[in-house]
Amino acid sequence: MPGVDAALLGFARALRAAGVEASTERVHAFLSAVDVLPADVYWAGRLTLCGERDDLERYDRVFAAFFGGTGQAARRPVTVPRAPRLRLVVRDAEGEARTAQAPDAPPVAALASTSEVLRHRDFARLSGAEREQVRRLLATLALRGEVRRSARRRPARRGEVDPHRTVRELLRRGGEPARLLRYARTEHPRRVVLLVDVSGSMAPYADALLRFAHAAVRGARTEVFTIGTRLTRVTRELSHRDPDLAMAAVASAVPDWRGGTRLGELLGVFLERWGQRGMARGAIVVVLSDGWERGDPELLAERMRRLHRLAHRVIWANPLKARPGYAPLAAGMAAALPSVDAFVEGHSLAALERLAAVVRGAEDA
Amino acid sequence: MTDFEGPEQVRARLEETGYLVDEGLAVACFLALRLHRPLFCEGDAGVGKTALASAFAEALDAPLIRLQCHEGIDASQALYDWDFPRQLLHLRAAEAAGVTDAARLEGELYDRRFLVARPLLKALETQPSVLLVDEIDRADDEFEAFLLELLSEFSVTIPELGTLRAEVPPVVVLTSNRTREVHDALKRRCLYHWFDHPDFARELAIVRRRLPGVSARLAEQVTALVQALRTHDLLKPPGVAETIDWAEALDALGANEVDAELAVTTLGSVLKYREDAERARGLDLAAVLAGRGA
């Protein structure tokens, strides 16, 4: 029935446009599932095309639009895929226009000489061209968690005797005494979780911090969430290699740019949906926020205490910390500080490099 | 293995074992059987992901083989291993008996009887069987990749013995608590089902089914209380497993029905965080009880 297959493929395409990663293999499974159960297209598709909880809601929406009659389809249009080269993202600080940006990138020599200055420049005070340079430098930053010993072992010259390999060696020699082979525990970098505040007060920094997060995600075992009026997991969006594509994907995934912040409440959501199950357990959790809390500071304090109990270390990076005369007096910040292991700056490239070092466990702030 | 005609039949069979499924899960189970695809189950702890595997095994009259994942799990713990002590013993015995045929002796050493089958190999060798890969999100990337290969071919190559292939692929149920994103390559091979908390009627039916000895009124009250607790912002909302625990605990105390005071004293069966218990104590449980089953 080529007509039916075409309709199903069209549905799969619409799903993909809505952000569900319905790959060829999944579509193939979908077709064979419908083949077995022609009467149950809804479940056949939901079970084969979706891959995570967030997909389900999109699936229901597209399904209703696609199979639920044409009238509904008109009211709830399927999102058209974005043009890939869109450069969205939070714009510059005080609404300054970026039109005057030089058409060509600065020559490499100039970049080298100015980069040292740029490293210490506050993100909020960058011009358009400087911003572009900083972005390029940000893309080279790496973030690795401090190492911890794991249960897995690998062959090593020193360490405990590895009975399996030793006996295997023994057998290989027909039972003659052989050299004792040893193993040692491997070391793994700890998981790093970044919670990036994208509320209004953080607007001058959100772009740079998310690009920092993008560079961080390329090292494995890093998870990124945005915090605003909602909590959004953006790890998958950030996994695009190209930073601009990744930023565009984040921009469309995050519904609450420049809103207020309810840090305590959203931290609670993070702990409940992810943290407590294990994502924060033994991890290094970095909160990138100015600590402006619109909600109840006592709630934030309580959630931070819980986070602190779960995580290996909690680091708070605050872009305002570098400002002259800054004291962590904002109610949210003051409430959070007792549960923070390291309180660092987060306003410039140099500050983020230092943050990366703290995450690696190189030194304390 | 029993061949089912459709999801309805799978549902009926699972219900006979005492496991109540909704429409989606019935379709998922049916497709898993028919298309030989692993079933990837995600959802909060205590919603019945692991219980599904045991019910499935019972419904199919097949043994349940369970692999509990953990950080650092590797092939020798999951697939197979050689029994070195016994191999050595064999060598020594052969030596003592004066065996001189070295080639034969060496061949004997890698005989099937010295191979220790771990869960995955056992599942391939047992037909039919239900393989439960529990909490796959706790294993690491390397193990996922290894599992991916195994689950797409349902065969394994042991260098000394050759390739072992399952004639009938085992029914595979994977569970994840979402502590970590499982690689898409693995999920792609699977059917994906998200487990929600059941609604009142279904949860009550599950409790009644699992605890036939508990009074109807108690089961109803406990279910109503748990459903109410779930609507409050708790650190760990109770799952169906906790509902059953609670009803069982109250029944063990000889209660035929529960009042607010008794509910508070036995809260420890349902809520596992001090903060949650405190929160619940502040709620008007009596009102919940009055609203339901009065």
PDB file of N, CA, C and O in Angstrom, chain B residues 36-86:
ATOM      1  N   HIS B  36      10.589  -8.595  17.669  1.00  0.00           N
ATOM      2  CA  HIS B  36      11.851  -8.944  18.333  1.00  0.00           C
ATOM      3  C   HIS B  36      12.667  -7.720  18.671  1.00  0.00           C
ATOM      4  O   HIS B  36      13.869  -7.671  18.418  1.00  0.00           O
ATOM      5  N   ARG B  37      11.984  -6.744  19.214  1.00  0.00           N
ATOM      6  CA  ARG B  37      12.712  -5.536  19.605  1.00  0.00           C
ATOM      7  C   ARG B  37      12.739  -5.425  21.110  1.00  0.00           C
ATOM      8  O   ARG B  37      11.739  -5.710  21.769  1.00  0.00           O
ATOM      9  N   PRO B  38      13.861  -4.980  21.661  1.00  0.00           N
ATOM     10  CA  PRO B  38      13.907  -4.753  23.108  1.00  0.00           C
ATOM     11  C   PRO B  38      12.926  -3.653  23.490  1.00  0.00           C
ATOM     12  O   PRO B  38      12.641  -2.765  22.693  1.00  0.00           O
ATOM     13  N   LEU B  39      12.424  -3.731  24.716  1.00  0.00           N
ATOM     14  CA  LEU B  39      11.477  -2.738  25.201  1.00  0.00           C
ATOM     15  C   LEU B  39      12.187  -1.857  26.223  1.00  0.00           C
ATOM     16  O   LEU B  39      12.660  -2.336  27.243  1.00  0.00           O
ATOM     17  N   PHE B  40      12.278  -0.579  25.897  1.00  0.00           N
ATOM     18  CA  PHE B  40      13.001   0.352  26.759  1.00  0.00           C
ATOM     19  C   PHE B  40      11.994   1.065  27.660  1.00  0.00           C
ATOM     20  O   PHE B  40      11.151   1.807  27.178  1.00  0.00           O
ATOM     21  N   CYS B  41      12.079   0.840  28.963  1.00  0.00           N
ATOM     22  CA  CYS B  41      11.082   1.371  29.899  1.00  0.00           C
ATOM     23  C   CYS B  41      11.688   2.488  30.730  1.00  0.00           C
ATOM     24  O   CYS B  41      12.694   2.279  31.404  1.00  0.00           O
ATOM     25  N   GLU B  42      11.055   3.639  30.679  1.00  0.00           N
ATOM     26  CA  GLU B  42      11.521   4.748  31.484  1.00  0.00           C
ATOM     27  C   GLU B  42      10.385   5.249  32.353  1.00  0.00           C
ATOM     28  O   GLU B  42       9.218   5.162  31.950  1.00  0.00           O
ATOM     29  N   GLY B  43      10.716   5.815  33.492  1.00  0.00           N
ATOM     30  CA  GLY B  43       9.693   6.365  34.366  1.00  0.00           C
ATOM     31  C   GLY B  43      10.228   6.436  35.784  1.00  0.00           C
ATOM     32  O   GLY B  43      11.313   5.937  36.068  1.00  0.00           O
ATOM     33  N   ASP B  44       9.440   7.067  36.664  1.00  0.00           N
ATOM     34  CA  ASP B  44       9.866   7.221  38.049  1.00  0.00           C
ATOM     35  C   ASP B  44      10.063   5.863  38.703  1.00  0.00           C
ATOM     36  O   ASP B  44       9.508   4.867  38.256  1.00  0.00           O
ATOM     37  N   ALA B  45      10.850   5.875  39.774  1.00  0.00           N
ATOM     38  CA  ALA B  45      11.060   4.632  40.501  1.00  0.00           C
ATOM     39  C   ALA B  45       9.733   4.174  41.090  1.00  0.00           C
ATOM     40  O   ALA B  45       8.920   4.983  41.524  1.00  0.00           O
ATOM     41  N   GLY B  46       9.497   2.871  41.062  1.00  0.00           N
ATOM     42  CA  GLY B  46       8.318   2.317  41.713  1.00  0.00           C
ATOM     43  C   GLY B  46       7.044   2.362  40.886  1.00  0.00           C
ATOM     44  O   GLY B  46       5.963   2.212  41.416  1.00  0.00           O
ATOM     45  N   VAL B  47       7.158   2.560  39.556  1.00  0.00           N
ATOM     46  CA  VAL B  47       5.947   2.552  38.741  1.00  0.00           C
ATOM     47  C   VAL B  47       5.732   1.209  38.057  1.00  0.00           C
ATOM     48  O   VAL B  47       4.776   1.049  37.301  1.00  0.00           O
ATOM     49  N   GLY B  48       6.635   0.276  38.287  1.00  0.00           N
ATOM     50  CA  GLY B  48       6.397  -1.070  37.780  1.00  0.00           C
ATOM     51  C   GLY B  48       7.200  -1.461  36.561  1.00  0.00           C
ATOM     52  O   GLY B  48       6.792  -2.346  35.820  1.00  0.00           O
ATOM     53  N   LYS B  49       8.343  -0.831  36.357  1.00  0.00           N
ATOM     54  CA  LYS B  49       9.159  -1.175  35.187  1.00  0.00           C
ATOM     55  C   LYS B  49       9.776  -2.564  35.349  1.00  0.00           C
ATOM     56  O   LYS B  49       9.697  -3.398  34.455  1.00  0.00           O
ATOM     57  N   THR B  50      10.368  -2.773  36.513  1.00  0.00           N
ATOM     58  CA  THR B  50      11.007  -4.064  36.743  1.00  0.00           C
ATOM     59  C   THR B  50       9.964  -5.169  36.896  1.00  0.00           C
ATOM     60  O   THR B  50      10.146  -6.287  36.415  1.00  0.00           O
ATOM     61  N   ALA B  51       8.841  -4.793  37.527  1.00  0.00           N
ATOM     62  CA  ALA B  51       7.777  -5.785  37.718  1.00  0.00           C
ATOM     63  C   ALA B  51       7.239  -6.274  36.381  1.00  0.00           C
ATOM     64  O   ALA B  51       6.807  -7.421  36.259  1.00  0.00           O
ATOM     65  N   LEU B  52       7.280  -5.400  35.376  1.00  0.00           N
ATOM     66  CA  LEU B  52       6.805  -5.804  34.056  1.00  0.00           C
ATOM     67  C   LEU B  52       7.595  -7.006  33.554  1.00  0.00           C
ATOM     68  O   LEU B  52       7.023  -7.954  33.013  1.00  0.00           O
ATOM     69  N   ALA B  53       8.912  -6.965  33.756  1.00  0.00           N
ATOM     70  CA  ALA B  53       9.747  -8.053  33.255  1.00  0.00           C
ATOM     71  C   ALA B  53       9.356  -9.376  33.910  1.00  0.00           C
ATOM     72  O   ALA B  53       9.228 -10.393  33.228  1.00  0.00           O
ATOM     73  N   SER B  54       9.130  -9.352  35.228  1.00  0.00           N
ATOM     74  CA  SER B  54       8.771 -10.620  35.873  1.00  0.00           C
ATOM     75  C   SER B  54       7.394 -11.085  35.416  1.00  0.00           C
ATOM     76  O   SER B  54       7.172 -12.280  35.218  1.00  0.00           O
ATOM     77  N   ALA B  55       6.460 -10.131  35.239  1.00  0.00           N
ATOM     78  CA  ALA B  55       5.130 -10.512  34.776  1.00  0.00           C
ATOM     79  C   ALA B  55       5.207 -11.093  33.367  1.00  0.00           C
ATOM     80  O   ALA B  55       4.555 -12.088  33.050  1.00  0.00           O
ATOM     81  N   PHE B  56       6.041 -10.470  32.560  1.00  0.00           N
ATOM     82  CA  PHE B  56       6.240 -10.921  31.195  1.00  0.00           C
ATOM     83  C   PHE B  56       6.751 -12.367  31.190  1.00  0.00           C
ATOM     84  O   PHE B  56       6.253 -13.230  30.453  1.00  0.00           O
ATOM     85  N   ALA B  57       7.738 -12.597  32.037  1.00  0.00           N
ATOM     86  CA  ALA B  57       8.326 -13.932  32.102  1.00  0.00           C
ATOM     87  C   ALA B  57       7.264 -14.948  32.507  1.00  0.00           C
ATOM     88  O   ALA B  57       7.160 -16.033  31.933  1.00  0.00           O
ATOM     89  N   GLU B  58       6.458 -14.558  33.490  1.00  0.00           N
ATOM     90  CA  GLU B  58       5.433 -15.486  33.950  1.00  0.00           C
ATOM     91  C   GLU B  58       4.404 -15.726  32.853  1.00  0.00           C
ATOM     92  O   GLU B  58       3.974 -16.859  32.626  1.00  0.00           O
ATOM     93  N   ALA B  59       4.030 -14.648  32.154  1.00  0.00           N
ATOM     94  CA  ALA B  59       3.023 -14.773  31.104  1.00  0.00           C
ATOM     95  C   ALA B  59       3.510 -15.658  29.966  1.00  0.00           C
ATOM     96  O   ALA B  59       2.733 -16.376  29.335  1.00  0.00           O
ATOM     97  N   LEU B  60       4.806 -15.596  29.709  1.00  0.00           N
ATOM     98  CA  LEU B  60       5.347 -16.386  28.597  1.00  0.00           C
ATOM     99  C   LEU B  60       5.811 -17.749  29.066  1.00  0.00           C
ATOM    100  O   LEU B  60       6.280 -18.556  28.265  1.00  0.00           O
ATOM    101  N   ASP B  61       5.729 -17.965  30.384  1.00  0.00           N
ATOM    102  CA  ASP B  61       6.208 -19.192  30.965  1.00  0.00           C
ATOM    103  C   ASP B  61       7.679 -19.409  30.610  1.00  0.00           C
ATOM    104  O   ASP B  61       8.098 -20.491  30.186  1.00  0.00           O
ATOM    105  N   ALA B  62       8.452 -18.339  30.752  1.00  0.00           N
ATOM    106  CA  ALA B  62       9.872 -18.395  30.424  1.00  0.00           C
ATOM    107  C   ALA B  62      10.662 -17.917  31.637  1.00  0.00           C
ATOM    108  O   ALA B  62      10.153 -17.125  32.430  1.00  0.00           O
ATOM    109  N   PRO B  63      11.881 -18.401  31.810  1.00  0.00           N
ATOM    110  CA  PRO B  63      12.660 -17.916  32.950  1.00  0.00           C
ATOM    111  C   PRO B  63      13.045 -16.451  32.787  1.00  0.00           C
ATOM    112  O   PRO B  63      13.255 -15.978  31.665  1.00  0.00           O
ATOM    113  N   LEU B  64      13.106 -15.746  33.917  1.00  0.00           N
ATOM    114  CA  LEU B  64      13.534 -14.344  33.904  1.00  0.00           C
ATOM    115  C   LEU B  64      15.018 -14.303  34.235  1.00  0.00           C
ATOM    116  O   LEU B  64      15.446 -14.807  35.269  1.00  0.00           O
ATOM    117  N   ILE B  65      15.785 -13.711  33.343  1.00  0.00           N
ATOM    118  CA  ILE B  65      17.217 -13.584  33.591  1.00  0.00           C
ATOM    119  C   ILE B  65      17.516 -12.110  33.766  1.00  0.00           C
ATOM    120  O   ILE B  65      17.175 -11.293  32.915  1.00  0.00           O
ATOM    121  N   ARG B  66      18.132 -11.789  34.907  1.00  0.00           N
ATOM    122  CA  ARG B  66      18.255 -10.388  35.259  1.00  0.00           C
ATOM    123  C   ARG B  66      19.708  -9.946  35.277  1.00  0.00           C
ATOM    124  O   ARG B  66      20.558 -10.612  35.839  1.00  0.00           O
ATOM    125  N   LEU B  67      19.949  -8.824  34.633  1.00  0.00           N
ATOM    126  CA  LEU B  67      21.277  -8.224  34.691  1.00  0.00           C
ATOM    127  C   LEU B  67      21.140  -6.853  35.340  1.00  0.00           C
ATOM    128  O   LEU B  67      20.509  -5.961  34.794  1.00  0.00           O
ATOM    129  N   GLN B  68      21.692  -6.725  36.529  1.00  0.00           N
ATOM    130  CA  GLN B  68      21.655  -5.429  37.207  1.00  0.00           C
ATOM    131  C   GLN B  68      22.885  -4.638  36.779  1.00  0.00           C
ATOM    132  O   GLN B  68      24.004  -5.085  36.948  1.00  0.00           O
ATOM    133  N   CYS B  69      22.667  -3.473  36.199  1.00  0.00           N
ATOM    134  CA  CYS B  69      23.806  -2.696  35.719  1.00  0.00           C
ATOM    135  C   CYS B  69      24.382  -1.847  36.831  1.00  0.00           C
ATOM    136  O   CYS B  69      23.679  -1.452  37.755  1.00  0.00           O
ATOM    137  N   HIS B  70      25.650  -1.579  36.739  1.00  0.00           N
ATOM    138  CA  HIS B  70      26.285  -0.660  37.673  1.00  0.00           C
ATOM    139  C   HIS B  70      27.473  -0.040  36.973  1.00  0.00           C
ATOM    140  O   HIS B  70      27.915  -0.522  35.926  1.00  0.00           O
ATOM    141  N   GLU B  71      27.981   0.975  37.561  1.00  0.00           N
ATOM    142  CA  GLU B  71      29.124   1.670  36.987  1.00  0.00           C
ATOM    143  C   GLU B  71      30.297   0.700  36.878  1.00  0.00           C
ATOM    144  O   GLU B  71      30.613  -0.009  37.826  1.00  0.00           O
ATOM    145  N   GLY B  72      30.905   0.653  35.712  1.00  0.00           N
ATOM    146  CA  GLY B  72      32.096  -0.174  35.555  1.00  0.00           C
ATOM    147  C   GLY B  72      31.792  -1.612  35.207  1.00  0.00           C
ATOM    148  O   GLY B  72      32.691  -2.435  35.149  1.00  0.00           O
ATOM    149  N   ILE B  73      30.520  -1.932  34.968  1.00  0.00           N
ATOM    150  CA  ILE B  73      30.175  -3.313  34.584  1.00  0.00           C
ATOM    151  C   ILE B  73      30.830  -3.602  33.241  1.00  0.00           C
ATOM    152  O   ILE B  73      30.908  -2.745  32.364  1.00  0.00           O
ATOM    153  N   ASP B  74      31.370  -4.799  33.077  1.00  0.00           N
ATOM    154  CA  ASP B  74      32.030  -5.108  31.809  1.00  0.00           C
ATOM    155  C   ASP B  74      31.613  -6.488  31.308  1.00  0.00           C
ATOM    156  O   ASP B  74      30.821  -7.183  31.937  1.00  0.00           O
ATOM    157  N   ALA B  75      32.170  -6.858  30.168  1.00  0.00           N
ATOM    158  CA  ALA B  75      31.721  -8.076  29.488  1.00  0.00           C
ATOM    159  C   ALA B  75      31.869  -9.314  30.368  1.00  0.00           C
ATOM    160  O   ALA B  75      31.024 -10.200  30.339  1.00  0.00           O
ATOM    161  N   SER B  76      32.951  -9.376  31.171  1.00  0.00           N
ATOM    162  CA  SER B  76      33.154 -10.611  31.934  1.00  0.00           C
ATOM    163  C   SER B  76      32.127 -10.748  33.053  1.00  0.00           C
ATOM    164  O   SER B  76      31.886 -11.839  33.549  1.00  0.00           O
ATOM    165  N   GLN B  77      31.501  -9.645  33.449  1.00  0.00           N
ATOM    166  CA  GLN B  77      30.447  -9.744  34.464  1.00  0.00           C
ATOM    167  C   GLN B  77      29.075  -9.924  33.829  1.00  0.00           C
ATOM    168  O   GLN B  77      28.155 -10.420  34.461  1.00  0.00           O
ATOM    169  N   ALA B  78      28.956  -9.511  32.580  1.00  0.00           N
ATOM    170  CA  ALA B  78      27.639  -9.509  31.962  1.00  0.00           C
ATOM    171  C   ALA B  78      27.461 -10.658  30.981  1.00  0.00           C
ATOM    172  O   ALA B  78      26.363 -11.161  30.807  1.00  0.00           O
ATOM    173  N   LEU B  79      28.536 -11.073  30.333  1.00  0.00           N
ATOM    174  CA  LEU B  79      28.399 -12.016  29.224  1.00  0.00           C
ATOM    175  C   LEU B  79      28.904 -13.413  29.596  1.00  0.00           C
ATOM    176  O   LEU B  79      28.137 -14.338  29.763  1.00  0.00           O
ATOM    177  N   TYR B  80      30.208 -13.551  29.724  1.00  0.00           N
ATOM    178  CA  TYR B  80      30.738 -14.868  30.088  1.00  0.00           C
ATOM    179  C   TYR B  80      32.125 -14.694  30.689  1.00  0.00           C
ATOM    180  O   TYR B  80      32.744 -13.646  30.564  1.00  0.00           O
ATOM    181  N   ASP B  81      32.591 -15.735  31.303  1.00  0.00           N
ATOM    182  CA  ASP B  81      33.931 -15.731  31.842  1.00  0.00           C
ATOM    183  C   ASP B  81      34.413 -17.174  31.838  1.00  0.00           C
ATOM    184  O   ASP B  81      33.594 -18.090  31.834  1.00  0.00           O
ATOM    185  N   TRP B  82      35.706 -17.348  31.848  1.00  0.00           N
ATOM    186  CA  TRP B  82      36.230 -18.715  31.958  1.00  0.00           C
ATOM    187  C   TRP B  82      36.430 -19.040  33.423  1.00  0.00           C
ATOM    188  O   TRP B  82      36.821 -18.198  34.213  1.00  0.00           O
ATOM    189  N   ASP B  83      36.166 -20.282  33.763  1.00  0.00           N
ATOM    190  CA  ASP B  83      36.323 -20.714  35.143  1.00  0.00           C
ATOM    191  C   ASP B  83      37.782 -21.141  35.347  1.00  0.00           C
ATOM    192  O   ASP B  83      38.131 -22.320  35.208  1.00  0.00           O
ATOM    193  N   PHE B  84      38.609 -20.159  35.682  1.00  0.00           N
ATOM    194  CA  PHE B  84      40.051 -20.429  35.751  1.00  0.00           C
ATOM    195  C   PHE B  84      40.423 -21.494  36.772  1.00  0.00           C
ATOM    196  O   PHE B  84      41.219 -22.374  36.467  1.00  0.00           O
ATOM    197  N   PRO B  85      39.890 -21.433  37.974  1.00  0.00           N
ATOM    198  CA  PRO B  85      40.282 -22.463  38.948  1.00  0.00           C
ATOM    199  C   PRO B  85      40.015 -23.874  38.433  1.00  0.00           C
ATOM    200  O   PRO B  85      40.857 -24.754  38.583  1.00  0.00           O
ATOM    201  N   ARG B  86      38.870 -24.026  37.784  1.00  0.00           N
ATOM    202  CA  ARG B  86      38.559 -25.374  37.303  1.00  0.00           C
ATOM    203  C   ARG B  86      39.458 -25.763  36.139  1.00  0.00           C
ATOM    204  O   ARG B  86      39.844 -26.924  36.003  1.00  0.00           O
TER     205      ARG B  86
END
